[in-house]
Amino acid sequence: MSQVSDILKRDKELFFNDLAGECKNSDTTSDVNLIADFTEYNPLHNGHFHCMKTAKSMFTDSLFVAIVPGLFERSGRGIPYILPREIRAEIAISVGADIVVEGPPMGIMGSGQYSLCLCKMFKALNTDYIPRGYKPLEGFDEILKRINLGHHIAPKPYKIVDKTTNEIILKDKLEEDNYVITSFSNSLSKIGFDYKDKFIFVKRIEGVSGTLIRQSIQEDNFDNVLDMMPAKTIEVLKREIGNDSIIYGIRDTESILNTSNNFDFEELVGLNLFNDKLAKNIIDNRPYDNLEKLERAILYGFSSHFRQRILSILENPIPKRVISEYIDKYPSNIRILGYKNKESLKKFKNKVNNENISLFI
């Protein structure tokens, strides 16, 4: 089997093990402040590093925990990550994180679903502060102000609503980073987590291009991006290129085609993000012997990455009812991908509100 096939097989087993488990909450007492940062680190660049350094400088004695998306190695856009999560965790620890924990399986979830899971993780970690990068936008400062007042801010189609005061505070569609902030506010409110004064909003730095970084990896030439990433990130990327371990854009094509060609209507429509029209169109255009033909049969959805997200779901065809059950139990297990030292690990275990903690092997 290929590396990607091996990863997906392993992660499916982990997913169902977590599903079979139960979240065991505990009341803990700890004087340590915990900063929990959700980020994909795909790969870790100077924007991520700046956000980490800013938060750590504000609360110097805190434990910095990075939540790195895990199972199935697919982003919220449905696109395979550049590096497996244990390697992304290695880089994060090397540049300043104390603990890295595995986040939810973003690639098989809708945006609201993984936002809810992340917020449940913030709660389980007994989080004190949440750093988030943002892009300046006229009117957005008011949104940030209200979030740190603890207001329930919710993103709606082409508007942002303050549900605490029942006001429309912005009539616009937000870009991804800013949208995530409002989505977190909405999900944290839904689970009853008090986030007043917990967010650390960090203005995004200029001069980092994800497009150029991905191009440099594909070409194995980092001359144009040396000032965009920490030296450790570039060192690890070069090492993993040499080990032929870059998984960006690589899919388990056999699994995707098998699902597309053999699932019946009820099985397809029972998958996440699927509806009757999409399931019928895939069935009507069978058989598929390549992904190009399949992609043409995937109808356009609510985002420019919809087709990639559907490919990830076909690659890991877990019914939406099962995913809903998984979300209800999340996190039944907090999986540690990496840690700085034994002292940090001990502080972490004393801090979090979950008895099920394991090390990723």
CSV table of C-alpha atoms in Angstrom, one decimal:
chain,number,residue,atom,x,y,z
A,1,MET,CA,0.0,0.0,0.0
A,2,SER,CA,1.1,3.6,-0.5
A,3,GLN,CA,1.9,5.9,2.4
A,4,VAL,CA,-1.4,7.7,2.0
A,5,SER,CA,-3.4,4.5,1.9
A,6,ASP,CA,-1.6,3.3,5.0
A,7,ILE,CA,-2.4,6.7,6.8
A,8,LEU,CA,-6.1,6.5,5.9
A,9,LYS,CA,-6.4,2.9,7.0
A,10,ARG,CA,-4.7,3.7,10.3
A,11,ASP,CA,-6.8,6.8,10.8
A,12,LYS,CA,-10.1,5.1,10.1
A,13,GLU,CA,-9.2,2.6,12.9
A,14,LEU,CA,-8.4,5.5,15.2
A,15,PHE,CA,-11.7,7.3,14.3
A,16,PHE,CA,-13.8,4.3,15.2
A,17,ASN,CA,-11.8,3.6,18.4
A,18,ASP,CA,-12.6,7.2,19.4
A,19,LEU,CA,-16.2,6.7,18.4
A,20,ALA,CA,-16.5,3.7,20.7
A,21,GLY,CA,-15.0,5.6,23.6
A,22,GLU,CA,-16.7,8.0,26.1
A,23,CYS,CA,-15.6,11.5,27.0
A,24,LYS,CA,-14.6,11.4,30.7
A,25,ASN,CA,-14.7,14.9,32.1
A,26,SER,CA,-12.9,15.8,35.3
A,27,ASP,CA,-12.7,18.9,37.4
A,28,THR,CA,-9.1,20.0,37.7
A,29,THR,CA,-7.3,22.7,39.6
A,30,SER,CA,-4.2,24.2,38.2
A,31,ASP,CA,-2.5,27.6,38.5
A,32,VAL,CA,-1.0,27.2,35.0
A,33,ASN,CA,-2.5,29.3,32.2
A,34,LEU,CA,-3.1,27.4,29.0
A,35,ILE,CA,-3.0,29.1,25.6
A,36,ALA,CA,-4.7,26.9,22.9
A,37,ASP,CA,-4.0,27.8,19.3
A,38,PHE,CA,-5.8,26.1,16.5
A,39,THR,CA,-3.8,26.1,13.2
A,40,GLU,CA,-3.1,23.7,10.4
A,41,TYR,CA,0.6,24.5,10.2
A,42,ASN,CA,0.5,23.5,6.5
A,43,PRO,CA,3.4,24.2,6.8
A,44,LEU,CA,4.2,26.4,9.8
A,45,HIS,CA,5.2,29.8,8.4
A,46,ASN,CA,6.2,33.1,9.8
A,47,GLY,CA,2.5,34.2,10.2
A,48,HIS,CA,1.9,31.2,12.5
A,49,PHE,CA,5.2,31.9,14.3
A,50,HIS,CA,4.3,35.5,14.8
A,51,CYS,CA,1.0,34.6,16.4
A,52,MET,CA,2.7,32.1,18.7
A,53,LYS,CA,5.4,34.5,19.8
A,54,THR,CA,2.9,37.3,20.4
A,55,ALA,CA,0.7,35.1,22.6
A,56,LYS,CA,3.7,33.6,24.5
A,57,SER,CA,5.1,37.1,25.1
A,58,MET,CA,1.9,38.3,26.7
A,59,PHE,CA,1.6,35.4,29.1
A,60,THR,CA,5.2,34.2,29.6
A,61,ASP,CA,4.5,31.4,32.1
A,62,SER,CA,1.7,29.9,30.2
A,63,LEU,CA,1.5,26.5,28.5
A,64,PHE,CA,1.3,26.9,24.8
A,65,VAL,CA,-0.8,24.1,23.2
A,66,ALA,CA,-1.2,23.8,19.4
A,67,ILE,CA,-4.3,22.0,18.1
A,68,VAL,CA,-3.3,20.5,14.8
A,69,PRO,CA,-6.0,18.9,12.6
A,70,GLY,CA,-5.4,15.2,12.4
A,71,LEU,CA,-7.4,12.2,11.2
A,72,PHE,CA,-7.3,11.5,7.4
A,73,GLU,CA,-4.8,14.4,6.8
A,74,ARG,CA,-7.3,16.5,4.8
A,75,SER,CA,-7.9,20.2,5.3
A,76,GLY,CA,-11.2,22.0,5.7
A,77,ARG,CA,-10.9,22.7,2.0
A,78,GLY,CA,-10.7,18.9,1.4
A,79,ILE,CA,-7.1,19.1,0.2
A,80,PRO,CA,-4.4,16.7,1.4
A,81,TYR,CA,-1.9,18.3,3.8
A,82,ILE,CA,1.7,18.8,2.8
A,83,LEU,CA,3.1,16.9,5.8
A,84,PRO,CA,1.5,14.2,8.1
A,85,ARG,CA,0.5,15.7,11.5
A,86,GLU,CA,3.3,14.1,13.5
A,87,ILE,CA,5.8,16.0,11.4
A,88,ARG,CA,3.8,19.2,11.6
A,89,ALA,CA,3.8,18.7,15.4
A,90,GLU,CA,7.6,18.2,15.4
A,91,ILE,CA,8.0,21.6,13.7
A,92,ALA,CA,5.6,23.3,16.2
A,93,ILE,CA,7.5,22.0,19.2
A,94,SER,CA,10.9,23.0,17.7
A,95,VAL,CA,9.8,26.6,17.4
A,96,GLY,CA,8.1,27.1,20.8
A,97,ALA,CA,5.0,25.0,21.4
A,98,ASP,CA,4.9,23.1,24.6
A,99,ILE,CA,2.3,20.5,23.6
A,100,VAL,CA,0.7,19.6,20.3
A,101,VAL,CA,-2.7,17.8,20.3
A,102,GLU,CA,-4.6,16.2,17.5
A,103,GLY,CA,-7.6,18.3,16.2
A,104,PRO,CA,-10.7,17.0,14.5
A,105,PRO,CA,-10.9,15.3,11.1
A,106,MET,CA,-11.6,18.5,9.1
A,107,GLY,CA,-11.6,16.9,5.7
A,108,ILE,CA,-14.7,14.8,6.2
A,109,MET,CA,-16.7,17.6,8.1
A,110,GLY,CA,-18.6,20.7,7.2
A,111,SER,CA,-17.1,24.0,8.5
A,112,GLY,CA,-19.7,24.3,11.2
A,113,GLN,CA,-19.0,20.7,12.4
A,114,TYR,CA,-15.3,21.1,12.8
A,115,SER,CA,-15.7,24.6,14.3
A,116,LEU,CA,-17.9,22.9,17.0
A,117,CYS,CA,-15.4,20.2,17.6
A,118,LEU,CA,-12.5,22.6,17.9
A,119,CYS,CA,-14.5,24.6,20.5
A,120,LYS,CA,-15.3,21.5,22.4
A,121,MET,CA,-11.5,20.8,22.4
A,122,PHE,CA,-10.9,24.4,23.8
A,123,LYS,CA,-13.4,23.5,26.6
A,124,ALA,CA,-11.8,20.1,27.3
A,125,LEU,CA,-8.3,21.7,27.5
A,126,ASN,CA,-9.6,24.2,30.1
A,127,THR,CA,-8.3,26.9,27.9
A,128,ASP,CA,-7.5,30.4,29.3
A,129,TYR,CA,-6.5,32.2,26.1
A,130,ILE,CA,-7.1,31.6,22.3
A,131,PRO,CA,-4.8,33.5,19.9
A,132,ARG,CA,-6.2,34.2,16.4
A,133,GLY,CA,-4.7,35.9,13.5
A,134,TYR,CA,-7.0,38.3,11.6
A,135,LYS,CA,-6.9,40.6,8.5
A,136,PRO,CA,-7.8,44.2,9.1
A,137,LEU,CA,-11.2,45.2,7.6
A,138,GLU,CA,-13.4,48.2,8.0
A,139,GLY,CA,-15.9,47.5,10.8
A,140,PHE,CA,-14.1,44.3,11.9
A,141,ASP,CA,-12.6,45.9,15.0
A,142,GLU,CA,-16.1,46.3,16.4
A,143,ILE,CA,-16.7,42.6,15.9
A,144,LEU,CA,-13.4,41.8,17.8
A,145,LYS,CA,-14.3,44.2,20.6
A,146,ARG,CA,-17.7,42.5,21.1
A,147,ILE,CA,-16.3,39.0,21.0
A,148,ASN,CA,-13.9,39.9,23.8
A,149,LEU,CA,-16.9,41.3,25.7
A,150,GLY,CA,-18.3,37.8,25.5
A,151,HIS,CA,-21.0,38.6,23.0
A,152,HIS,CA,-22.5,35.8,20.9
A,153,ILE,CA,-21.3,36.8,17.4
A,154,ALA,CA,-22.7,34.6,14.5
A,155,PRO,CA,-21.8,34.6,10.8
A,156,LYS,CA,-24.8,34.6,8.5
A,157,PRO,CA,-24.9,34.7,4.7
A,158,TYR,CA,-23.4,38.1,3.8
A,159,LYS,CA,-23.8,39.5,7.3
A,160,ILE,CA,-22.5,39.2,10.9
A,161,VAL,CA,-25.0,39.2,13.7
A,162,ASP,CA,-24.6,40.1,17.4
A,163,LYS,CA,-27.1,37.6,18.9
A,164,THR,CA,-26.5,39.1,22.4
A,165,THR,CA,-28.0,42.5,21.3
A,166,ASN,CA,-29.9,41.3,18.2
A,167,GLU,CA,-28.0,43.7,15.9
A,168,ILE,CA,-26.5,43.3,12.4
A,169,ILE,CA,-23.0,44.6,12.9
A,170,LEU,CA,-21.6,44.0,9.5
A,171,LYS,CA,-23.2,43.5,6.1
A,172,ASP,CA,-20.4,41.7,4.2
A,173,LYS,CA,-18.9,38.3,3.5
A,174,LEU,CA,-15.8,37.7,5.6
A,175,GLU,CA,-12.5,36.2,4.3
A,176,GLU,CA,-11.4,32.9,5.7
A,177,ASP,CA,-9.3,33.9,8.8
A,178,ASN,CA,-11.9,36.5,9.9
A,179,TYR,CA,-14.8,34.1,9.3
A,180,VAL,CA,-13.1,31.5,11.5
A,181,ILE,CA,-13.1,34.0,14.4
A,182,THR,CA,-16.8,34.6,14.2
A,183,SER,CA,-17.5,30.9,13.7
A,184,PHE,CA,-15.6,30.2,16.9
A,185,SER,CA,-17.6,32.8,18.8
A,186,ASN,CA,-20.8,31.1,17.5
A,187,SER,CA,-19.8,27.6,18.4
A,188,LEU,CA,-18.3,28.5,21.8
A,189,SER,CA,-21.6,30.2,22.7
A,190,LYS,CA,-23.5,27.1,21.7
A,191,ILE,CA,-21.5,24.9,24.1
A,192,GLY,CA,-21.8,27.4,26.9
A,193,PHE,CA,-18.1,28.3,27.1
A,194,ASP,CA,-17.4,31.7,28.6
A,195,TYR,CA,-14.8,33.3,26.2
A,196,LYS,CA,-14.9,36.9,27.6
A,197,ASP,CA,-11.4,38.3,27.4
A,198,LYS,CA,-10.0,35.0,26.3
A,199,PHE,CA,-9.2,35.8,22.7
A,200,ILE,CA,-5.8,37.3,21.7
A,201,PHE,CA,-6.3,38.9,18.3
A,202,VAL,CA,-3.1,39.2,16.3
A,203,LYS,CA,-2.9,41.3,13.1
A,204,ARG,CA,-1.6,39.1,10.3
A,205,ILE,CA,1.8,40.0,9.0
A,206,GLU,CA,2.5,40.7,5.3
A,207,GLY,CA,5.0,38.9,3.0
A,208,VAL,CA,3.9,35.3,3.4
A,209,SER,CA,2.5,33.6,0.3
A,210,GLY,CA,1.0,30.1,0.6
A,211,THR,CA,1.1,29.7,-3.1
A,212,LEU,CA,4.8,30.4,-3.3
A,213,ILE,CA,5.5,28.1,-0.4
A,214,ARG,CA,3.6,25.2,-2.0
A,215,GLN,CA,5.4,25.9,-5.3
A,216,SER,CA,8.8,25.8,-3.6
A,217,ILE,CA,8.0,22.4,-2.0
A,218,GLN,CA,6.9,21.0,-5.3
A,219,GLU,CA,10.0,22.3,-7.0
A,220,ASP,CA,12.3,21.5,-4.0
A,221,ASN,CA,13.7,25.1,-4.3
A,222,PHE,CA,13.3,27.4,-1.4
A,223,ASP,CA,15.3,30.4,-2.6
A,224,ASN,CA,12.2,32.6,-3.0
A,225,VAL,CA,10.6,31.7,0.4
A,226,LEU,CA,13.5,31.7,2.8
A,227,ASP,CA,12.1,34.8,4.6
A,228,MET,CA,8.6,33.3,4.8
A,229,MET,CA,9.2,30.4,7.1
A,230,PRO,CA,11.3,29.6,10.2
A,231,ALA,CA,14.6,27.8,9.4
A,232,LYS,CA,13.3,24.7,11.1
A,233,THR,CA,10.3,24.4,8.8
A,234,ILE,CA,12.5,24.6,5.7
A,235,GLU,CA,15.0,22.1,7.3
A,236,VAL,CA,12.2,19.5,7.9
A,237,LEU,CA,10.6,20.1,4.5
A,238,LYS,CA,13.9,19.4,2.8
A,239,ARG,CA,14.3,16.3,4.9
A,240,GLU,CA,10.8,15.0,4.1
A,241,ILE,CA,11.3,15.7,0.4
A,242,GLY,CA,14.4,13.6,0.6
A,243,ASN,CA,12.4,10.9,2.3
A,244,ASP,CA,9.7,11.1,-0.3
A,245,SER,CA,7.2,11.8,2.5
A,246,ILE,CA,5.4,14.9,1.1
A,247,ILE,CA,1.7,13.9,0.8
A,248,TYR,CA,0.3,17.2,-0.7
A,249,GLY,CA,-2.2,16.4,-3.4
A,250,ILE,CA,-1.8,12.7,-3.1
A,251,ARG,CA,-5.1,10.7,-2.8
A,252,ASP,CA,-6.2,7.1,-2.4
A,253,THR,CA,-7.6,7.1,-5.9
A,254,GLU,CA,-8.6,3.4,-5.7
A,255,SER,CA,-10.8,4.0,-2.6
A,256,ILE,CA,-12.5,7.1,-4.2
A,257,LEU,CA,-13.3,5.3,-7.4
A,258,ASN,CA,-14.5,2.2,-5.5
A,259,THR,CA,-17.0,4.3,-3.5
A,260,SER,CA,-18.2,6.3,-6.5
A,261,ASN,CA,-18.7,3.2,-8.6
A,262,ASN,CA,-20.2,0.9,-6.1
A,263,PHE,CA,-22.2,2.8,-3.5
A,264,ASP,CA,-25.9,2.8,-4.1
A,265,PHE,CA,-28.1,5.9,-3.9
A,266,GLU,CA,-29.0,5.6,-0.2
A,267,GLU,CA,-25.3,5.0,0.7
A,268,LEU,CA,-24.2,8.1,-1.2
A,269,VAL,CA,-26.9,10.4,0.0
A,270,GLY,CA,-26.1,9.3,3.6
A,271,LEU,CA,-22.6,10.8,3.3
A,272,ASN,CA,-21.6,14.2,4.7
A,273,LEU,CA,-22.3,17.1,2.4
A,274,PHE,CA,-24.3,14.9,0.0
A,275,ASN,CA,-27.8,15.6,-1.2
A,276,ASP,CA,-30.2,13.7,-3.5
A,277,LYS,CA,-29.1,15.7,-6.6
A,278,LEU,CA,-25.4,15.1,-6.1
A,279,ALA,CA,-25.8,11.4,-5.3
A,280,LYS,CA,-28.0,10.9,-8.4
A,281,ASN,CA,-25.5,12.8,-10.7
A,282,ILE,CA,-22.6,10.6,-9.5
A,283,ILE,CA,-24.7,7.4,-10.2
A,284,ASP,CA,-25.9,8.6,-13.6
A,285,ASN,CA,-22.4,9.3,-14.8
A,286,ARG,CA,-20.9,5.9,-13.8
A,287,PRO,CA,-18.5,4.2,-14.3
A,288,TYR,CA,-15.4,6.1,-13.4
A,289,ASP,CA,-11.9,5.1,-14.2
A,290,ASN,CA,-10.2,8.3,-13.2
A,291,LEU,CA,-10.7,11.3,-10.9
A,292,GLU,CA,-11.0,13.8,-13.7
A,293,LYS,CA,-14.3,12.3,-14.9
A,294,LEU,CA,-15.6,12.0,-11.4
A,295,GLU,CA,-14.8,15.6,-10.6
A,296,ARG,CA,-16.9,16.7,-13.6
A,297,ALA,CA,-19.8,14.7,-12.1
A,298,ILE,CA,-19.5,16.5,-8.8
A,299,LEU,CA,-21.9,19.5,-9.0
A,300,TYR,CA,-20.7,22.9,-7.9
A,301,GLY,CA,-21.4,23.6,-4.2
A,302,PHE,CA,-21.4,26.4,-1.7
A,303,SER,CA,-17.6,26.9,-1.9
A,304,SER,CA,-14.8,26.9,-4.5
A,305,HIS,CA,-13.4,23.9,-2.8
A,306,PHE,CA,-16.6,21.8,-2.7
A,307,ARG,CA,-15.3,19.2,-5.2
A,308,GLN,CA,-12.2,18.6,-3.2
A,309,ARG,CA,-14.2,18.2,-0.1
A,310,ILE,CA,-16.4,15.7,-1.8
A,311,LEU,CA,-13.4,13.7,-3.0
A,312,SER,CA,-12.2,13.5,0.6
A,313,ILE,CA,-15.6,12.2,1.8
A,314,LEU,CA,-15.6,9.6,-1.0
A,315,GLU,CA,-12.1,8.6,0.0
A,316,ASN,CA,-13.3,8.1,3.6
A,317,PRO,CA,-17.0,7.3,3.2
A,318,ILE,CA,-18.2,7.6,6.8
A,319,PRO,CA,-22.0,8.1,7.1
A,320,LYS,CA,-23.2,11.5,8.3
A,321,ARG,CA,-25.1,9.9,11.2
A,322,VAL,CA,-21.8,8.3,12.4
A,323,ILE,CA,-20.0,11.7,12.1
A,324,SER,CA,-22.8,13.3,14.2
A,325,GLU,CA,-22.3,10.6,16.9
A,326,TYR,CA,-18.6,11.3,16.8
A,327,ILE,CA,-19.1,15.0,17.2
A,328,ASP,CA,-21.5,14.4,20.2
A,329,LYS,CA,-18.7,12.5,21.9
A,330,TYR,CA,-15.8,14.7,20.9
A,331,PRO,CA,-13.2,14.7,22.2
A,332,SER,CA,-13.5,11.2,23.7
A,333,ASN,CA,-9.7,11.0,23.6
A,334,ILE,CA,-7.1,13.8,23.6
A,335,ARG,CA,-4.2,12.5,21.5
A,336,ILE,CA,-0.9,14.2,22.1
A,337,LEU,CA,1.2,14.4,18.9
A,338,GLY,CA,4.3,15.9,20.5
A,339,TYR,CA,5.5,17.6,23.7
A,340,LYS,CA,8.5,19.7,24.7
A,341,ASN,CA,9.5,17.8,27.8
A,342,LYS,CA,8.1,15.7,30.7
A,343,GLU,CA,7.5,18.8,32.9
A,344,SER,CA,5.3,20.3,30.2
A,345,LEU,CA,3.5,17.0,29.8
A,346,LYS,CA,2.8,16.8,33.5
A,347,LYS,CA,1.5,20.4,33.6
A,348,PHE,CA,-0.8,19.6,30.7
A,349,LYS,CA,-2.3,16.5,32.2
A,350,ASN,CA,-3.0,18.4,35.5
A,351,LYS,CA,-4.7,21.2,33.6
A,352,VAL,CA,-7.1,19.6,31.1
A,353,ASN,CA,-10.7,18.5,31.9
A,354,ASN,CA,-10.5,15.1,30.2
A,355,GLU,CA,-9.3,11.9,31.8
A,356,ASN,CA,-8.6,10.2,28.4
A,357,ILE,CA,-5.2,11.4,27.3
A,358,SER,CA,-3.0,9.3,25.0
A,359,LEU,CA,0.3,9.7,23.1
A,360,PHE,CA,0.2,9.3,19.3
A,361,ILE,CA,2.4,6.4,18.2
